[in-house]
PDB file of N, CA and C in Angstrom:
ATOM      1  N   GLY A   1      -6.721 -14.279  -6.770  1.00 36.00           N
ATOM      2  CA  GLY A   1      -7.472 -13.517  -6.563  1.00 36.00           C
ATOM      3  C   GLY A   1      -7.134 -11.719  -6.533  1.00 36.00           C
ATOM      4  N   GLY A   2      -7.371 -11.103  -7.109  1.00 38.00           N
ATOM      5  CA  GLY A   2      -6.933  -9.596  -7.308  1.00 38.00           C
ATOM      6  C   GLY A   2      -7.291  -8.514  -6.562  1.00 38.00           C
ATOM      7  N   MET A   3      -6.709  -7.102  -6.491  1.00 39.00           N
ATOM      8  CA  MET A   3      -7.152  -6.377  -5.805  1.00 39.00           C
ATOM      9  C   MET A   3      -8.250  -5.587  -6.029  1.00 39.00           C
ATOM     10  N   ALA A   4      -8.997  -4.872  -5.155  1.00 38.00           N
ATOM     11  CA  ALA A   4     -10.053  -4.022  -5.676  1.00 38.00           C
ATOM     12  C   ALA A   4      -9.479  -3.102  -6.609  1.00 38.00           C
ATOM     13  N   PRO A   5     -10.397  -2.818  -7.554  1.00 38.00           N
ATOM     14  CA  PRO A   5     -10.204  -1.375  -8.528  1.00 38.00           C
ATOM     15  C   PRO A   5      -9.738  -0.044  -8.024  1.00 38.00           C
ATOM     16  N   ARG A   6      -8.888   0.537  -8.549  1.00 39.00           N
ATOM     17  CA  ARG A   6      -8.108   1.538  -8.347  1.00 39.00           C
ATOM     18  C   ARG A   6      -9.039   2.350  -7.584  1.00 39.00           C
ATOM     19  N   GLY A   7      -8.720   2.858  -6.205  1.00 43.00           N
ATOM     20  CA  GLY A   7      -9.527   3.881  -5.349  1.00 43.00           C
ATOM     21  C   GLY A   7     -10.573   3.238  -4.497  1.00 43.00           C
ATOM     22  N   ALA A   8     -10.860   2.021  -5.218  1.00 47.00           N
ATOM     23  CA  ALA A   8     -11.994   1.131  -4.271  1.00 47.00           C
ATOM     24  C   ALA A   8     -10.862   0.428  -2.934  1.00 47.00           C
ATOM     25  N   GLY A   9     -12.189  -0.234  -2.259  1.00 54.00           N
ATOM     26  CA  GLY A   9     -11.332  -0.707  -0.916  1.00 54.00           C
ATOM     27  C   GLY A   9     -11.951  -0.255   0.082  1.00 54.00           C
ATOM     28  N   ARG A  10     -11.985  -1.160   1.123  1.00 53.00           N
ATOM     29  CA  ARG A  10     -12.524  -0.740   2.780  1.00 53.00           C
ATOM     30  C   ARG A  10     -11.359  -1.417   3.399  1.00 53.00           C
ATOM     31  N   PRO A  11     -11.060  -0.765   4.271  1.00 58.00           N
ATOM     32  CA  PRO A  11     -10.518  -1.239   5.468  1.00 58.00           C
ATOM     33  C   PRO A  11     -11.269  -2.165   6.199  1.00 58.00           C
ATOM     34  N   SER A  12     -10.627  -3.767   6.829  1.00 57.00           N
ATOM     35  CA  SER A  12     -11.165  -4.618   7.224  1.00 57.00           C
ATOM     36  C   SER A  12     -12.155  -4.097   8.692  1.00 57.00           C
ATOM     37  N   GLN A  13     -13.052  -4.846   9.009  1.00 57.00           N
ATOM     38  CA  GLN A  13     -13.913  -4.611  10.225  1.00 57.00           C
ATOM     39  C   GLN A  13     -12.803  -4.568  11.441  1.00 57.00           C
ATOM     40  N   GLY A  14     -12.938  -3.260  12.208  1.00 58.00           N
ATOM     41  CA  GLY A  14     -12.236  -3.338  13.090  1.00 58.00           C
ATOM     42  C   GLY A  14     -10.845  -2.728  13.075  1.00 58.00           C
ATOM     43  N   SER A  15     -10.186  -2.517  11.934  1.00 66.00           N
ATOM     44  CA  SER A  15      -9.199  -2.227  11.548  1.00 66.00           C
ATOM     45  C   SER A  15      -8.655  -0.977  12.356  1.00 66.00           C
ATOM     46  N   PRO A  16      -7.248  -1.275  13.111  1.00 78.00           N
ATOM     47  CA  PRO A  16      -6.789   0.114  13.884  1.00 78.00           C
ATOM     48  C   PRO A  16      -6.597   1.218  12.905  1.00 78.00           C
ATOM     49  N   GLY A  17      -6.284   1.070  11.713  1.00 91.00           N
ATOM     50  CA  GLY A  17      -5.706   2.160  10.795  1.00 91.00           C
ATOM     51  C   GLY A  17      -5.326   1.650   9.655  1.00 91.00           C
ATOM     52  N   VAL A  18      -4.968   2.809   8.574  1.00 94.00           N
ATOM     53  CA  VAL A  18      -4.061   2.299   7.649  1.00 94.00           C
ATOM     54  C   VAL A  18      -3.080   2.927   7.012  1.00 94.00           C
ATOM     55  N   LEU A  19      -1.935   2.024   6.683  1.00 94.00           N
ATOM     56  CA  LEU A  19      -0.841   2.487   6.285  1.00 94.00           C
ATOM     57  C   LEU A  19      -1.015   2.677   4.664  1.00 94.00           C
ATOM     58  N   PHE A  20      -0.455   4.108   4.161  1.00 94.00           N
ATOM     59  CA  PHE A  20      -0.397   3.848   2.811  1.00 94.00           C
ATOM     60  C   PHE A  20       0.741   3.719   2.475  1.00 94.00           C
ATOM     61  N   LEU A  21       0.864   3.104   1.498  1.00 93.00           N
ATOM     62  CA  LEU A  21       2.278   2.486   0.632  1.00 93.00           C
ATOM     63  C   LEU A  21       2.887   2.829  -0.503  1.00 93.00           C
ATOM     64  N   ASP A  22       4.011   3.174  -0.475  1.00 89.00           N
ATOM     65  CA  ASP A  22       4.750   3.809  -1.473  1.00 89.00           C
ATOM     66  C   ASP A  22       5.688   2.391  -1.806  1.00 89.00           C
ATOM     67  N   VAL A  23       6.440   2.333  -2.759  1.00 89.00           N
ATOM     68  CA  VAL A  23       6.800   0.959  -3.156  1.00 89.00           C
ATOM     69  C   VAL A  23       8.669   1.563  -3.462  1.00 89.00           C
ATOM     70  N   ASP A  24       8.740   2.281  -4.532  1.00 84.00           N
ATOM     71  CA  ASP A  24       9.708   2.589  -5.169  1.00 84.00           C
ATOM     72  C   ASP A  24      10.794   3.930  -4.141  1.00 84.00           C
ATOM     73  N   GLY A  25      11.755   3.334  -3.975  1.00 78.00           N
ATOM     74  CA  GLY A  25      12.699   4.202  -2.787  1.00 78.00           C
ATOM     75  C   GLY A  25      12.281   3.805  -1.307  1.00 78.00           C
ATOM     76  N   VAL A  26      10.984   3.160  -1.249  1.00 81.00           N
ATOM     77  CA  VAL A  26      10.735   2.332   0.210  1.00 81.00           C
ATOM     78  C   VAL A  26      11.084   1.124   0.425  1.00 81.00           C
ATOM     79  N   LEU A  27      10.288   0.242  -0.509  1.00 86.00           N
ATOM     80  CA  LEU A  27      10.618  -1.346  -0.636  1.00 86.00           C
ATOM     81  C   LEU A  27      11.532  -2.240  -1.370  1.00 86.00           C
ATOM     82  N   HIS A  28      11.608  -0.751  -2.468  1.00 81.00           N
ATOM     83  CA  HIS A  28      12.270  -1.437  -4.065  1.00 81.00           C
ATOM     84  C   HIS A  28      13.426  -0.198  -4.103  1.00 81.00           C
ATOM     85  N   PRO A  29      14.220  -0.510  -4.991  1.00 76.00           N
ATOM     86  CA  PRO A  29      15.235   0.115  -5.804  1.00 76.00           C
ATOM     87  C   PRO A  29      14.730   1.745  -6.434  1.00 76.00           C
ATOM     88  N   LEU A  30      14.866   2.696  -5.899  1.00 72.00           N
ATOM     89  CA  LEU A  30      13.944   3.844  -6.919  1.00 72.00           C
ATOM     90  C   LEU A  30      14.436   3.731  -8.523  1.00 72.00           C
ATOM     91  N   THR A  31      15.584   3.363  -8.741  1.00 69.00           N
ATOM     92  CA  THR A  31      16.176   3.037 -10.241  1.00 69.00           C
ATOM     93  C   THR A  31      16.591   1.761 -10.183  1.00 69.00           C
ATOM     94  N   GLY A  32      16.580   1.428 -11.586  1.00 65.00           N
ATOM     95  CA  GLY A  32      17.127  -0.186 -12.130  1.00 65.00           C
ATOM     96  C   GLY A  32      15.790  -1.092 -11.765  1.00 65.00           C
ATOM     97  N   VAL A  33      16.069  -2.555 -11.865  1.00 67.00           N
ATOM     98  CA  VAL A  33      15.327  -3.489 -11.934  1.00 67.00           C
ATOM     99  C   VAL A  33      15.385  -4.477 -10.610  1.00 67.00           C
ATOM    100  N   GLY A  34      16.377  -3.605  -9.561  1.00 70.00           N
ATOM    101  CA  GLY A  34      16.446  -4.521  -8.452  1.00 70.00           C
ATOM    102  C   GLY A  34      15.001  -5.234  -7.859  1.00 70.00           C
ATOM    103  N   ARG A  35      15.217  -6.071  -6.761  1.00 84.00           N
ATOM    104  CA  ARG A  35      14.229  -6.711  -6.219  1.00 84.00           C
ATOM    105  C   ARG A  35      13.836  -5.626  -4.797  1.00 84.00           C
ATOM    106  N   PHE A  36      12.824  -6.538  -4.350  1.00 88.00           N
ATOM    107  CA  PHE A  36      12.279  -5.672  -3.183  1.00 88.00           C
ATOM    108  C   PHE A  36      13.516  -6.203  -1.979  1.00 88.00           C
ATOM    109  N   HIS A  37      14.223  -4.977  -1.035  1.00 89.00           N
ATOM    110  CA  HIS A  37      14.793  -4.905  -0.130  1.00 89.00           C
ATOM    111  C   HIS A  37      14.469  -5.960   0.898  1.00 89.00           C
ATOM    112  N   PRO A  38      15.048  -7.229   1.314  1.00 91.00           N
ATOM    113  CA  PRO A  38      14.534  -7.962   2.307  1.00 91.00           C
ATOM    114  C   PRO A  38      14.441  -7.141   3.753  1.00 91.00           C
ATOM    115  N   GLY A  39      15.263  -6.438   4.015  1.00 91.00           N
ATOM    116  CA  GLY A  39      15.591  -5.803   5.075  1.00 91.00           C
ATOM    117  C   GLY A  39      14.264  -4.714   5.093  1.00 91.00           C
ATOM    118  N   CYS A  40      13.742  -4.118   4.133  1.00 91.00           N
ATOM    119  CA  CYS A  40      12.722  -3.307   4.219  1.00 91.00           C
ATOM    120  C   CYS A  40      11.387  -4.173   4.353  1.00 91.00           C
ATOM    121  N   MET A  41      11.250  -5.185   3.649  1.00 93.00           N
ATOM    122  CA  MET A  41      10.311  -5.963   3.836  1.00 93.00           C
ATOM    123  C   MET A  41       9.879  -6.312   5.311  1.00 93.00           C
ATOM    124  N   ALA A  42      10.898  -6.475   5.826  1.00 95.00           N
ATOM    125  CA  ALA A  42      11.250  -7.234   7.490  1.00 95.00           C
ATOM    126  C   ALA A  42      10.505  -6.162   8.160  1.00 95.00           C
ATOM    127  N   GLN A  43      10.991  -4.852   8.008  1.00 95.00           N
ATOM    128  CA  GLN A  43      10.588  -3.721   8.509  1.00 95.00           C
ATOM    129  C   GLN A  43       9.109  -3.729   8.371  1.00 95.00           C
ATOM    130  N   LEU A  44       8.516  -3.502   7.116  1.00 95.00           N
ATOM    131  CA  LEU A  44       7.276  -3.236   7.097  1.00 95.00           C
ATOM    132  C   LEU A  44       6.312  -4.339   7.752  1.00 95.00           C
ATOM    133  N   GLN A  45       6.820  -5.509   7.602  1.00 96.00           N
ATOM    134  CA  GLN A  45       6.317  -6.887   8.138  1.00 96.00           C
ATOM    135  C   GLN A  45       6.125  -6.715   9.842  1.00 96.00           C
ATOM    136  N   ARG A  46       6.761  -5.899  10.507  1.00 96.00           N
ATOM    137  CA  ARG A  46       7.164  -5.906  12.019  1.00 96.00           C
ATOM    138  C   ARG A  46       5.920  -4.754  12.210  1.00 96.00           C
ATOM    139  N   ILE A  47       5.909  -3.347  11.363  1.00 95.00           N
ATOM    140  CA  ILE A  47       4.916  -2.631  11.496  1.00 95.00           C
ATOM    141  C   ILE A  47       3.717  -3.386  11.407  1.00 95.00           C
ATOM    142  N   VAL A  48       3.339  -3.906  10.469  1.00 95.00           N
ATOM    143  CA  VAL A  48       1.616  -4.462  10.674  1.00 95.00           C
ATOM    144  C   VAL A  48       1.607  -5.316  11.466  1.00 95.00           C
ATOM    145  N   GLU A  49       2.313  -6.237  11.614  1.00 95.00           N
ATOM    146  CA  GLU A  49       2.040  -6.990  12.812  1.00 95.00           C
ATOM    147  C   GLU A  49       1.965  -6.601  14.000  1.00 95.00           C
ATOM    148  N   ALA A  50       2.764  -5.275  14.466  1.00 95.00           N
ATOM    149  CA  ALA A  50       2.681  -4.851  15.759  1.00 95.00           C
ATOM    150  C   ALA A  50       1.524  -4.004  15.638  1.00 95.00           C
ATOM    151  N   THR A  51       1.054  -3.280  14.810  1.00 93.00           N
ATOM    152  CA  THR A  51      -0.242  -2.338  14.752  1.00 93.00           C
ATOM    153  C   THR A  51      -1.393  -3.002  14.227  1.00 93.00           C
ATOM    154  N   GLY A  52      -1.179  -3.986  13.464  1.00 92.00           N
ATOM    155  CA  GLY A  52      -2.546  -4.663  12.607  1.00 92.00           C
ATOM    156  C   GLY A  52      -3.141  -3.545  11.501  1.00 92.00           C
ATOM    157  N   VAL A  53      -2.332  -2.770  11.127  1.00 94.00           N
ATOM    158  CA  VAL A  53      -2.789  -2.034   9.985  1.00 94.00           C
ATOM    159  C   VAL A  53      -3.458  -2.766   8.708  1.00 94.00           C
ATOM    160  N   ASP A  54      -4.153  -1.900   8.171  1.00 94.00           N
ATOM    161  CA  ASP A  54      -4.205  -2.423   6.532  1.00 94.00           C
ATOM    162  C   ASP A  54      -3.479  -1.588   5.538  1.00 94.00           C
ATOM    163  N   ILE A  55      -3.014  -2.066   4.704  1.00 94.00           N
ATOM    164  CA  ILE A  55      -2.164  -1.407   3.951  1.00 94.00           C
ATOM    165  C   ILE A  55      -2.848  -1.116   2.266  1.00 94.00           C
ATOM    166  N   VAL A  56      -3.272   0.197   2.528  1.00 94.00           N
ATOM    167  CA  VAL A  56      -3.571   0.775   0.953  1.00 94.00           C
ATOM    168  C   VAL A  56      -2.266   1.127  -0.003  1.00 94.00           C
ATOM    169  N   LEU A  57      -2.363   0.813  -1.208  1.00 94.00           N
ATOM    170  CA  LEU A  57      -1.271   1.196  -2.198  1.00 94.00           C
ATOM    171  C   LEU A  57      -1.570   2.702  -2.733  1.00 94.00           C
ATOM    172  N   SER A  58      -0.570   3.312  -2.582  1.00 92.00           N
ATOM    173  CA  SER A  58      -0.536   4.834  -2.995  1.00 92.00           C
ATOM    174  C   SER A  58       0.747   5.312  -3.687  1.00 92.00           C
ATOM    175  N   SER A  59       1.852   3.892  -4.561  1.00 89.00           N
ATOM    176  CA  SER A  59       2.448   3.829  -5.143  1.00 89.00           C
ATOM    177  C   SER A  59       1.823   3.783  -6.696  1.00 89.00           C
ATOM    178  N   SER A  60       2.959   4.381  -7.434  1.00 87.00           N
ATOM    179  CA  SER A  60       2.831   4.132  -9.112  1.00 87.00           C
ATOM    180  C   SER A  60       2.546   2.775  -9.367  1.00 87.00           C
ATOM    181  N   TRP A  61       2.991   1.603  -8.618  1.00 85.00           N
ATOM    182  CA  TRP A  61       2.749   0.190  -8.675  1.00 85.00           C
ATOM    183  C   TRP A  61       1.280   0.041  -8.548  1.00 85.00           C
ATOM    184  N   ARG A  62       0.320   0.678  -8.396  1.00 92.00           N
ATOM    185  CA  ARG A  62      -1.048   0.555  -8.358  1.00 92.00           C
ATOM    186  C   ARG A  62      -1.800   0.921  -9.448  1.00 92.00           C
ATOM    187  N   GLN A  63      -0.968   1.410 -10.582  1.00 89.00           N
ATOM    188  CA  GLN A  63      -1.799   1.904 -11.772  1.00 89.00           C
ATOM    189  C   GLN A  63      -1.533   0.608 -12.947  1.00 89.00           C
ATOM    190  N   SER A  64      -1.301  -0.737 -12.608  1.00 91.00           N
ATOM    191  CA  SER A  64      -1.275  -1.751 -13.477  1.00 91.00           C
ATOM    192  C   SER A  64      -1.700  -2.841 -12.698  1.00 91.00           C
ATOM    193  N   ALA A  65      -2.249  -3.973 -13.235  1.00 93.00           N
ATOM    194  CA  ALA A  65      -2.728  -5.084 -12.222  1.00 93.00           C
ATOM    195  C   ALA A  65      -1.437  -5.838 -12.249  1.00 93.00           C
ATOM    196  N   ALA A  66      -0.672  -5.811 -13.205  1.00 93.00           N
ATOM    197  CA  ALA A  66       0.408  -6.706 -13.004  1.00 93.00           C
ATOM    198  C   ALA A  66       1.531  -6.596 -11.989  1.00 93.00           C
ATOM    199  N   THR A  67       1.834  -4.705 -11.806  1.00 91.00           N
ATOM    200  CA  THR A  67       2.551  -4.412 -10.326  1.00 91.00           C
ATOM    201  C   THR A  67       1.982  -4.580  -9.365  1.00 91.00           C
ATOM    202  N   THR A  68       0.631  -4.165  -9.410  1.00 94.00           N
ATOM    203  CA  THR A  68      -0.005  -4.692  -8.186  1.00 94.00           C
ATOM    204  C   THR A  68      -0.133  -6.066  -7.417  1.00 94.00           C
ATOM    205  N   ARG A  69      -0.342  -6.746  -8.605  1.00 94.00           N
ATOM    206  CA  ARG A  69       0.131  -8.294  -8.330  1.00 94.00           C
ATOM    207  C   ARG A  69       1.398  -8.472  -7.906  1.00 94.00           C
ATOM    208  N   ILE A  70       2.400  -8.065  -8.109  1.00 92.00           N
ATOM    209  CA  ILE A  70       3.977  -8.310  -7.515  1.00 92.00           C
ATOM    210  C   ILE A  70       3.831  -7.751  -6.202  1.00 92.00           C
ATOM    211  N   VAL A  71       3.329  -6.318  -6.119  1.00 93.00           N
ATOM    212  CA  VAL A  71       3.260  -6.236  -4.971  1.00 93.00           C
ATOM    213  C   VAL A  71       2.812  -6.934  -3.802  1.00 93.00           C
ATOM    214  N   ASN A  72       1.568  -7.327  -3.990  1.00 96.00           N
ATOM    215  CA  ASN A  72       0.866  -8.146  -3.116  1.00 96.00           C
ATOM    216  C   ASN A  72       1.283  -9.809  -2.862  1.00 96.00           C
ATOM    217  N   GLU A  73       2.043 -10.235  -4.133  1.00 95.00           N
ATOM    218  CA  GLU A  73       2.449 -11.411  -3.889  1.00 95.00           C
ATOM    219  C   GLU A  73       3.829 -10.996  -3.065  1.00 95.00           C
ATOM    220  N   GLU A  74       4.606 -10.157  -3.084  1.00 93.00           N
ATOM    221  CA  GLU A  74       5.731  -9.885  -2.010  1.00 93.00           C
ATOM    222  C   GLU A  74       5.014  -9.774  -0.731  1.00 93.00           C
ATOM    223  N   LEU A  75       4.338  -8.887  -0.388  1.00 95.00           N
ATOM    224  CA  LEU A  75       3.308  -9.173   0.833  1.00 95.00           C
ATOM    225  C   LEU A  75       3.311 -10.168   1.349  1.00 95.00           C
ATOM    226  N   ALA A  76       2.665 -11.154   0.318  1.00 97.00           N
ATOM    227  CA  ALA A  76       2.284 -12.629   0.790  1.00 97.00           C
ATOM    228  C   ALA A  76       3.502 -13.188   1.166  1.00 97.00           C
ATOM    229  N   ARG A  77       4.438 -13.151   0.683  1.00 95.00           N
ATOM    230  CA  ARG A  77       5.849 -14.145   0.982  1.00 95.00           C
ATOM    231  C   ARG A  77       6.610 -13.549   2.224  1.00 95.00           C
ATOM    232  N   TYR A  78       5.945 -12.155   3.044  1.00 95.00           N
ATOM    233  CA  TYR A  78       6.063 -11.997   4.454  1.00 95.00           C
ATOM    234  C   TYR A  78       5.012 -12.388   5.408  1.00 95.00           C
ATOM    235  N   GLY A  79       4.112 -13.029   4.809  1.00 96.00           N
ATOM    236  CA  GLY A  79       2.800 -13.255   5.683  1.00 96.00           C
ATOM    237  C   GLY A  79       1.863 -12.179   5.962  1.00 96.00           C
ATOM    238  N   LEU A  80       2.185 -11.241   5.214  1.00 96.00           N
ATOM    239  CA  LEU A  80       1.061  -9.917   5.159  1.00 96.00           C
ATOM    240  C   LEU A  80      -0.177  -9.900   4.110  1.00 96.00           C
ATOM    241  N   ALA A  81      -1.160  -9.491   4.392  1.00 96.00           N
ATOM    242  CA  ALA A  81      -2.669  -9.598   3.684  1.00 96.00           C
ATOM    243  C   ALA A  81      -2.316  -8.526   2.322  1.00 96.00           C
ATOM    244  N   ALA A  82      -2.920  -8.818   1.457  1.00 96.00           N
ATOM    245  CA  ALA A  82      -2.773  -8.376   0.013  1.00 96.00           C
ATOM    246  C   ALA A  82      -3.491  -6.906   0.428  1.00 96.00           C
ATOM    247  N   CYS A  83      -2.896  -5.780  -0.111  1.00 95.00           N
ATOM    248  CA  CYS A  83      -3.592  -4.280   0.007  1.00 95.00           C
ATOM    249  C   CYS A  83      -4.856  -4.194  -0.103  1.00 95.00           C
ATOM    250  N   VAL A  84      -5.819  -3.733   0.689  1.00 92.00           N
ATOM    251  CA  VAL A  84      -7.264  -3.560   0.717  1.00 92.00           C
ATOM    252  C   VAL A  84      -8.059  -2.620  -0.206  1.00 92.00           C
ATOM    253  N   GLY A  85      -6.831  -1.720  -0.952  1.00 92.00           N
ATOM    254  CA  GLY A  85      -7.192  -0.820  -1.885  1.00 92.00           C
ATOM    255  C   GLY A  85      -6.092  -0.076  -2.290  1.00 92.00           C
ATOM    256  N   ALA A  86      -6.388   0.881  -3.103  1.00 93.00           N
ATOM    257  CA  ALA A  86      -5.322   1.864  -3.991  1.00 93.00           C
ATOM    258  C   ALA A  86      -6.037   3.215  -3.797  1.00 93.00           C
ATOM    259  N   THR A  87      -5.088   4.124  -3.882  1.00 92.00           N
ATOM    260  CA  THR A  87      -5.519   5.248  -4.086  1.00 92.00           C
ATOM    261  C   THR A  87      -5.685   5.867  -5.368  1.00 92.00           C
ATOM    262  N   PRO A  88      -6.513   6.852  -5.810  1.00 92.00           N
ATOM    263  CA  PRO A  88      -6.986   7.536  -7.232  1.00 92.00           C
ATOM    264  C   PRO A  88      -5.659   7.736  -7.601  1.00 92.00           C
ATOM    265  N   ALA A  89      -5.260   7.924  -8.721  1.00 87.00           N
ATOM    266  CA  ALA A  89      -4.327   8.478  -9.547  1.00 87.00           C
ATOM    267  C   ALA A  89      -4.456   9.930 -10.007  1.00 87.00           C
ATOM    268  N   PHE A  90      -4.075  10.763  -9.578  1.00 88.00           N
ATOM    269  CA  PHE A  90      -4.485  12.490  -9.896  1.00 88.00           C
ATOM    270  C   PHE A  90      -3.368  12.629 -10.617  1.00 88.00           C
ATOM    271  N   GLY A  91      -2.136  12.277 -10.626  1.00 76.00           N
ATOM    272  CA  GLY A  91      -0.916  12.723 -11.477  1.00 76.00           C
ATOM    273  C   GLY A  91       0.105  13.393 -10.210  1.00 76.00           C
ATOM    274  N   LEU A  92       1.125  13.582 -11.045  1.00 72.00           N
ATOM    275  CA  LEU A  92       2.553  14.018  -9.955  1.00 72.00           C
ATOM    276  C   LEU A  92       2.367  15.024  -9.338  1.00 72.00           C
ATOM    277  N   GLY A  93       2.524  14.720  -8.056  1.00 72.00           N
ATOM    278  CA  GLY A  93       2.978  15.665  -7.094  1.00 72.00           C
ATOM    279  C   GLY A  93       1.395  15.813  -6.459  1.00 72.00           C
ATOM    280  N   SER A  94       0.642  14.788  -6.573  1.00 87.00           N
ATOM    281  CA  SER A  94      -0.665  15.180  -5.741  1.00 87.00           C
ATOM    282  C   SER A  94      -1.131  14.056  -4.869  1.00 87.00           C
ATOM    283  N   ARG A  95       0.067  13.649  -3.866  1.00 86.00           N
ATOM    284  CA  ARG A  95      -0.107  12.159  -3.345  1.00 86.00           C
ATOM    285  C   ARG A  95      -0.745  12.536  -2.085  1.00 86.00           C
ATOM    286  N   SER A  96      -0.633  13.559  -1.315  1.00 90.00           N
ATOM    287  CA  SER A  96      -1.625  13.852  -0.272  1.00 90.00           C
ATOM    288  C   SER A  96      -2.845  14.080  -0.813  1.00 90.00           C
ATOM    289  N   SER A  97      -3.433  14.554  -1.955  1.00 92.00           N
ATOM    290  CA  SER A  97      -4.773  14.774  -2.433  1.00 92.00           C
ATOM    291  C   SER A  97      -5.474  13.098  -2.951  1.00 92.00           C
ATOM    292  N   GLU A  98      -4.942  12.598  -3.263  1.00 92.00           N
ATOM    293  CA  GLU A  98      -5.136  11.186  -3.437  1.00 92.00           C
ATOM    294  C   GLU A  98      -5.382  10.248  -2.289  1.00 92.00           C
ATOM    295  N   ILE A  99      -4.752  10.552  -1.099  1.00 91.00           N
ATOM    296  CA  ILE A  99      -4.801  10.121  -0.020  1.00 91.00           C
ATOM    297  C   ILE A  99      -5.703  10.283   0.587  1.00 91.00           C
ATOM    298  N   LEU A 100      -6.174  11.366   0.420  1.00 91.00           N
ATOM    299  CA  LEU A 100      -7.410  12.332   1.356  1.00 91.00           C
ATOM    300  C   LEU A 100      -8.689  11.934   0.606  1.00 91.00           C
ATOM    301  N   ALA A 101      -8.909  11.908  -0.925  1.00 92.00           N
ATOM    302  CA  ALA A 101      -9.649  11.522  -1.381  1.00 92.00           C
ATOM    303  C   ALA A 101     -10.126  10.204  -1.296  1.00 92.00           C
ATOM    304  N   TRP A 102      -9.406   9.097  -0.922  1.00 92.00           N
ATOM    305  CA  TRP A 102      -9.142   7.484  -0.526  1.00 92.00           C
ATOM    306  C   TRP A 102     -10.195   7.628   0.685  1.00 92.00           C
ATOM    307  N   LEU A 103      -9.653   8.415   1.619  1.00 91.00           N
ATOM    308  CA  LEU A 103     -10.252   8.435   3.175  1.00 91.00           C
ATOM    309  C   LEU A 103     -11.544   9.163   2.843  1.00 91.00           C
ATOM    310  N   ASP A 104     -11.832   9.923   2.143  1.00 89.00           N
ATOM    311  CA  ASP A 104     -13.293  10.357   1.888  1.00 89.00           C
ATOM    312  C   ASP A 104     -14.216   9.526   1.217  1.00 89.00           C
ATOM    313  N   GLY A 105     -13.797   8.468   0.816  1.00 85.00           N
ATOM    314  CA  GLY A 105     -14.691   7.441  -0.117  1.00 85.00           C
ATOM    315  C   GLY A 105     -15.718   6.961   0.699  1.00 85.00           C
ATOM    316  N   PRO A 106     -16.358   6.227  -0.187  1.00 79.00           N
ATOM    317  CA  PRO A 106     -17.676   5.673   0.785  1.00 79.00           C
ATOM    318  C   PRO A 106     -17.145   4.614   1.736  1.00 79.00           C
ATOM    319  N   GLY A 107     -17.873   4.561   2.855  1.00 73.00           N
ATOM    320  CA  GLY A 107     -17.504   3.424   3.557  1.00 73.00           C
ATOM    321  C   GLY A 107     -16.182   3.231   4.718  1.00 73.00           C
ATOM    322  N   ARG A 108     -15.714   4.722   4.579  1.00 74.00           N
ATOM    323  CA  ARG A 108     -14.178   4.766   4.964  1.00 74.00           C
ATOM    324  C   ARG A 108     -14.085   6.072   6.070  1.00 74.00           C
ATOM    325  N   GLY A 109     -15.639   6.229   6.752  1.00 70.00           N
ATOM    326  CA  GLY A 109     -15.529   6.935   7.665  1.00 70.00           C
ATOM    327  C   GLY A 109     -14.646   6.447   9.112  1.00 70.00           C
ATOM    328  N   GLY A 110     -14.659   5.472   9.035  1.00 71.00           N
ATOM    329  CA  GLY A 110     -14.401   4.584  10.243  1.00 71.00           C
ATOM    330  C   GLY A 110     -13.052   4.553  10.672  1.00 71.00           C
ATOM    331  N   VAL A 111     -12.195   5.169   9.433  1.00 83.00           N
ATOM    332  CA  VAL A 111     -10.644   5.368   9.571  1.00 83.00           C
ATOM    333  C   VAL A 111     -10.450   6.514  10.357  1.00 83.00           C
ATOM    334  N   ALA A 112     -10.109   6.114  11.911  1.00 80.00           N
ATOM    335  CA  ALA A 112      -9.120   7.380  12.534  1.00 80.00           C
ATOM    336  C   ALA A 112      -7.562   7.724  12.431  1.00 80.00           C
ATOM    337  N   ARG A 113      -7.053   6.266  12.049  1.00 88.00           N
ATOM    338  CA  ARG A 113      -5.886   6.239  11.999  1.00 88.00           C
ATOM    339  C   ARG A 113      -5.346   6.262  11.126  1.00 88.00           C
ATOM    340  N   TRP A 114      -4.283   7.050  10.479  1.00 89.00           N
ATOM    341  CA  TRP A 114      -3.299   6.583   8.958  1.00 89.00           C
ATOM    342  C   TRP A 114      -2.335   7.115   9.128  1.00 89.00           C
ATOM    343  N   VAL A 115      -1.425   6.621   7.766  1.00 89.00           N
ATOM    344  CA  VAL A 115      -0.071   7.043   7.851  1.00 89.00           C
ATOM    345  C   VAL A 115       0.604   6.848   6.306  1.00 89.00           C
TER     346      VAL A 115
END
């Protein structure tokens, strides 16, 4: 199964919130071809399990089906659900605008908490 098209996606019914996930420099080395860092993935797992949030991909990794699939496969390795969606891509330096655009999307009025 794949992820919803870029910008699409809806949090699960009753989700307590949404975590907008970056990848490079957060879960994966910023430069080079390294792997996802196990310690960082374990912390993400702890946060998601403790809070019940849904994950929305806000990283450049959302811009291709191949890299989105890699992120979702890595999440699955840690027992986490695939991303429920991805923010739209407006260009460099517009992460906050992309997140706000996703939150303003159809069917997302119920998202009260996000980080």
